[in-house]
């Protein structure tokens, strides 16, 4: 890809053996808005802050949590435009799998293919790594799953994870609160409480987004009204 | 132990700096301001209006050829703030894309889909070293059949949002502060109020009263969805209405 003039990788090893561009990409992720995910016994929830640059922005026009397939959803921390590219590529890969095998793509496969794309951009000529980390939430025959994919292309399955500005506080909070037998509704409450921990200002249904998937295997973004109900329960 | 800057190239092409920033993208934003004009867009209840300064640097120039307001289709307008050459390139590509969309899908390209296309293209330039980001902020306006008036702004970083009102260019921040106050209570502006809010916002932040020939105004209305650039006489009427109001 890219012009022949740039047929060399921009991500190269430093003398200490590090890939510095990837580290910088992780820094970009770390200064992005906080997002998190929790895997419950009967589903997965992902959530993110939705802080817009001005009150003049029409918040209904912005949706940070996106579907990749009817039963897999994703959210990011980092650079929004890079996220859109990955969503588009992942959706296409999922569709191609469906067309070939006449079966919905398993969550692990989709995560692996997305991660491969991200890795390619750390090695190909004339491109920079993606400035996003993704949380992928899905429910397939293997049950509920939550994966985190980093700019390097490495991915892990998580019981609960957080990314972005408030990552260390959020992870500490999640470590305390997480239990193996948590149910989806508890997980949603915990997710809201975790977001609240580092939230600057008043948390409301207008400045967070929540997506969930249960045993029905349908990934859904909650409406502001539903978020209000959960917020009231948390109070 | 991180190793200084990216070999000094992080300022020349779009690779990450040690702080995780893309300097070329940030410089592209500065290039938009360097063009020396300010633009404003306001979305009303059933119309959208965009306004920009019309600075003609040389008296020998043909004034009618100096414009930043471009129809992309009959129903979609694009106000480009920034480097003129980059704007024209973007508009040409946008026109092509909108025409292909109409042919492929059988209906007019909506404003938000065009905005997304522009933003996705801009993102490519922020990730591939061989092309620099464009020094343009594009405001796309149109009346959507299902969702009503739409105003979208796309920037060199590849971000795009729908706006109730927005601004770009030299006095962008001052204009946004002005508009935030006006739009705080979520008013539902009529067509005249929309146009006059946009024009008076520009006058206020630039602290000058304009003549009709010194600004360009573009509108779309629910009762006339064709994107139009207002004639000098119509701009005069609005300017008069504003000064009589104050």
PDB file of C-alpha atoms in Angstrom, chain B residues 49-144:
ATOM      1  CA  UNK B  49     -27.541  28.887   6.725  1.00  0.00           C
ATOM      2  CA  UNK B  50     -23.781  29.270   6.248  1.00  0.00           C
ATOM      3  CA  UNK B  51     -21.938  32.576   6.071  1.00  0.00           C
ATOM      4  CA  UNK B  52     -18.344  33.397   5.219  1.00  0.00           C
ATOM      5  CA  UNK B  53     -16.232  36.453   4.527  1.00  0.00           C
ATOM      6  CA  UNK B  54     -15.578  37.367   0.937  1.00  0.00           C
ATOM      7  CA  UNK B  55     -12.114  38.913   0.880  1.00  0.00           C
ATOM      8  CA  UNK B  56     -11.004  39.919  -2.588  1.00  0.00           C
ATOM      9  CA  UNK B  57      -7.311  40.718  -2.194  1.00  0.00           C
ATOM     10  CA  UNK B  58      -6.834  42.525  -5.496  1.00  0.00           C
ATOM     11  CA  UNK B  59      -9.180  45.050  -7.106  1.00  0.00           C
ATOM     12  CA  UNK B  60      -8.338  43.672 -10.529  1.00  0.00           C
ATOM     13  CA  UNK B  61      -9.728  40.247  -9.604  1.00  0.00           C
ATOM     14  CA  UNK B  62     -13.097  39.202 -10.970  1.00  0.00           C
ATOM     15  CA  UNK B  63     -15.141  39.216  -7.772  1.00  0.00           C
ATOM     16  CA  UNK B  64     -17.609  36.638  -8.973  1.00  0.00           C
ATOM     17  CA  UNK B  65     -14.831  34.057  -9.296  1.00  0.00           C
ATOM     18  CA  UNK B  66     -13.824  34.381  -5.650  1.00  0.00           C
ATOM     19  CA  UNK B  67     -16.000  31.991  -3.688  1.00  0.00           C
ATOM     20  CA  UNK B  68     -15.806  29.462  -0.866  1.00  0.00           C
ATOM     21  CA  UNK B  69     -19.369  28.259  -1.216  1.00  0.00           C
ATOM     22  CA  UNK B  70     -19.901  25.365  -3.605  1.00  0.00           C
ATOM     23  CA  UNK B  71     -22.957  23.368  -4.620  1.00  0.00           C
ATOM     24  CA  UNK B  72     -22.058  19.676  -4.520  1.00  0.00           C
ATOM     25  CA  UNK B  73     -25.437  18.594  -5.857  1.00  0.00           C
ATOM     26  CA  UNK B  74     -28.591  20.589  -6.385  1.00  0.00           C
ATOM     27  CA  UNK B  75     -29.529  19.935  -2.764  1.00  0.00           C
ATOM     28  CA  UNK B  76     -26.178  19.794  -0.958  1.00  0.00           C
ATOM     29  CA  UNK B  77     -23.896  22.735  -0.275  1.00  0.00           C
ATOM     30  CA  UNK B  78     -20.310  22.787   0.926  1.00  0.00           C
ATOM     31  CA  UNK B  79     -18.610  25.742   2.585  1.00  0.00           C
ATOM     32  CA  UNK B  80     -14.838  25.250   2.490  1.00  0.00           C
ATOM     33  CA  UNK B  81     -12.660  27.270   4.886  1.00  0.00           C
ATOM     34  CA  UNK B  82      -8.903  27.136   4.430  1.00  0.00           C
ATOM     35  CA  UNK B  83      -6.502  26.664   1.527  1.00  0.00           C
ATOM     36  CA  UNK B  84      -8.420  27.471  -1.664  1.00  0.00           C
ATOM     37  CA  UNK B  85      -6.618  24.947  -3.860  1.00  0.00           C
ATOM     38  CA  UNK B  86      -7.255  22.114  -1.412  1.00  0.00           C
ATOM     39  CA  UNK B  87     -10.904  23.222  -1.202  1.00  0.00           C
ATOM     40  CA  UNK B  88     -11.390  22.958  -4.948  1.00  0.00           C
ATOM     41  CA  UNK B  89      -9.824  19.513  -5.026  1.00  0.00           C
ATOM     42  CA  UNK B  90     -12.117  18.357  -2.233  1.00  0.00           C
ATOM     43  CA  UNK B  91     -15.213  19.842  -3.863  1.00  0.00           C
ATOM     44  CA  UNK B  92     -14.434  18.201  -7.213  1.00  0.00           C
ATOM     45  CA  UNK B  93     -14.074  14.817  -5.555  1.00  0.00           C
ATOM     46  CA  UNK B  94     -17.188  15.349  -3.463  1.00  0.00           C
ATOM     47  CA  UNK B  95     -19.231  16.259  -6.538  1.00  0.00           C
ATOM     48  CA  UNK B  96     -18.041  13.113  -8.266  1.00  0.00           C
ATOM     49  CA  UNK B  97     -18.857  10.976  -5.247  1.00  0.00           C
ATOM     50  CA  UNK B  98     -22.343  12.478  -4.837  1.00  0.00           C
ATOM     51  CA  UNK B  99     -23.133  11.922  -8.509  1.00  0.00           C
ATOM     52  CA  UNK B 100     -21.993   8.294  -8.344  1.00  0.00           C
ATOM     53  CA  UNK B 101     -24.054   7.785  -5.187  1.00  0.00           C
ATOM     54  CA  UNK B 102     -27.167   9.083  -6.936  1.00  0.00           C
ATOM     55  CA  UNK B 103     -26.504   6.750  -9.875  1.00  0.00           C
ATOM     56  CA  UNK B 104     -25.697   3.668  -7.788  1.00  0.00           C
ATOM     57  CA  UNK B 105     -28.418   3.926  -5.162  1.00  0.00           C
ATOM     58  CA  UNK B 106     -31.146   5.826  -6.936  1.00  0.00           C
ATOM     59  CA  UNK B 107     -31.603   8.600  -4.378  1.00  0.00           C
ATOM     60  CA  UNK B 108     -29.836  11.841  -3.462  1.00  0.00           C
ATOM     61  CA  UNK B 109     -26.771  11.532  -1.238  1.00  0.00           C
ATOM     62  CA  UNK B 110     -27.712  12.738   2.260  1.00  0.00           C
ATOM     63  CA  UNK B 111     -25.571  15.417   3.930  1.00  0.00           C
ATOM     64  CA  UNK B 112     -24.354  13.151   6.714  1.00  0.00           C
ATOM     65  CA  UNK B 113     -23.222  10.415   4.323  1.00  0.00           C
ATOM     66  CA  UNK B 114     -21.259  12.959   2.295  1.00  0.00           C
ATOM     67  CA  UNK B 115     -19.731  14.325   5.481  1.00  0.00           C
ATOM     68  CA  UNK B 116     -18.700  10.812   6.508  1.00  0.00           C
ATOM     69  CA  UNK B 117     -17.135  10.216   3.103  1.00  0.00           C
ATOM     70  CA  UNK B 118     -15.130  13.444   3.350  1.00  0.00           C
ATOM     71  CA  UNK B 119     -14.044  12.614   6.873  1.00  0.00           C
ATOM     72  CA  UNK B 120     -13.001   9.074   5.955  1.00  0.00           C
ATOM     73  CA  UNK B 121     -10.925  10.425   3.074  1.00  0.00           C
ATOM     74  CA  UNK B 122      -9.296  12.924   5.442  1.00  0.00           C
ATOM     75  CA  UNK B 123      -8.484  10.086   7.839  1.00  0.00           C
ATOM     76  CA  UNK B 124      -6.582   8.260   5.093  1.00  0.00           C
ATOM     77  CA  UNK B 125      -4.314  11.283   4.691  1.00  0.00           C
ATOM     78  CA  UNK B 126      -3.584  11.227   8.426  1.00  0.00           C
ATOM     79  CA  UNK B 127      -2.435   7.641   8.300  1.00  0.00           C
ATOM     80  CA  UNK B 128      -0.582   7.339   5.003  1.00  0.00           C
ATOM     81  CA  UNK B 129       2.745   9.132   4.699  1.00  0.00           C
ATOM     82  CA  UNK B 130       2.571   9.808   0.988  1.00  0.00           C
ATOM     83  CA  UNK B 131      -0.307  12.332   1.147  1.00  0.00           C
ATOM     84  CA  UNK B 132      -0.543  15.286   3.501  1.00  0.00           C
ATOM     85  CA  UNK B 133      -3.828  16.205   5.188  1.00  0.00           C
ATOM     86  CA  UNK B 134      -5.895  18.857   3.362  1.00  0.00           C
ATOM     87  CA  UNK B 135      -5.886  22.320   4.893  1.00  0.00           C
ATOM     88  CA  UNK B 136      -9.673  22.575   4.715  1.00  0.00           C
ATOM     89  CA  UNK B 137     -12.569  22.532   7.156  1.00  0.00           C
ATOM     90  CA  UNK B 138     -15.719  21.596   5.217  1.00  0.00           C
ATOM     91  CA  UNK B 139     -19.258  22.416   6.338  1.00  0.00           C
ATOM     92  CA  UNK B 140     -21.870  20.318   4.545  1.00  0.00           C
ATOM     93  CA  UNK B 141     -25.493  21.425   4.572  1.00  0.00           C
ATOM     94  CA  UNK B 142     -28.699  19.959   3.247  1.00  0.00           C
ATOM     95  CA  UNK B 143     -32.316  19.127   4.073  1.00  0.00           C
ATOM     96  CA  UNK B 144     -32.751  15.423   4.752  1.00  0.00           C
TER      97      UNK B 144
END
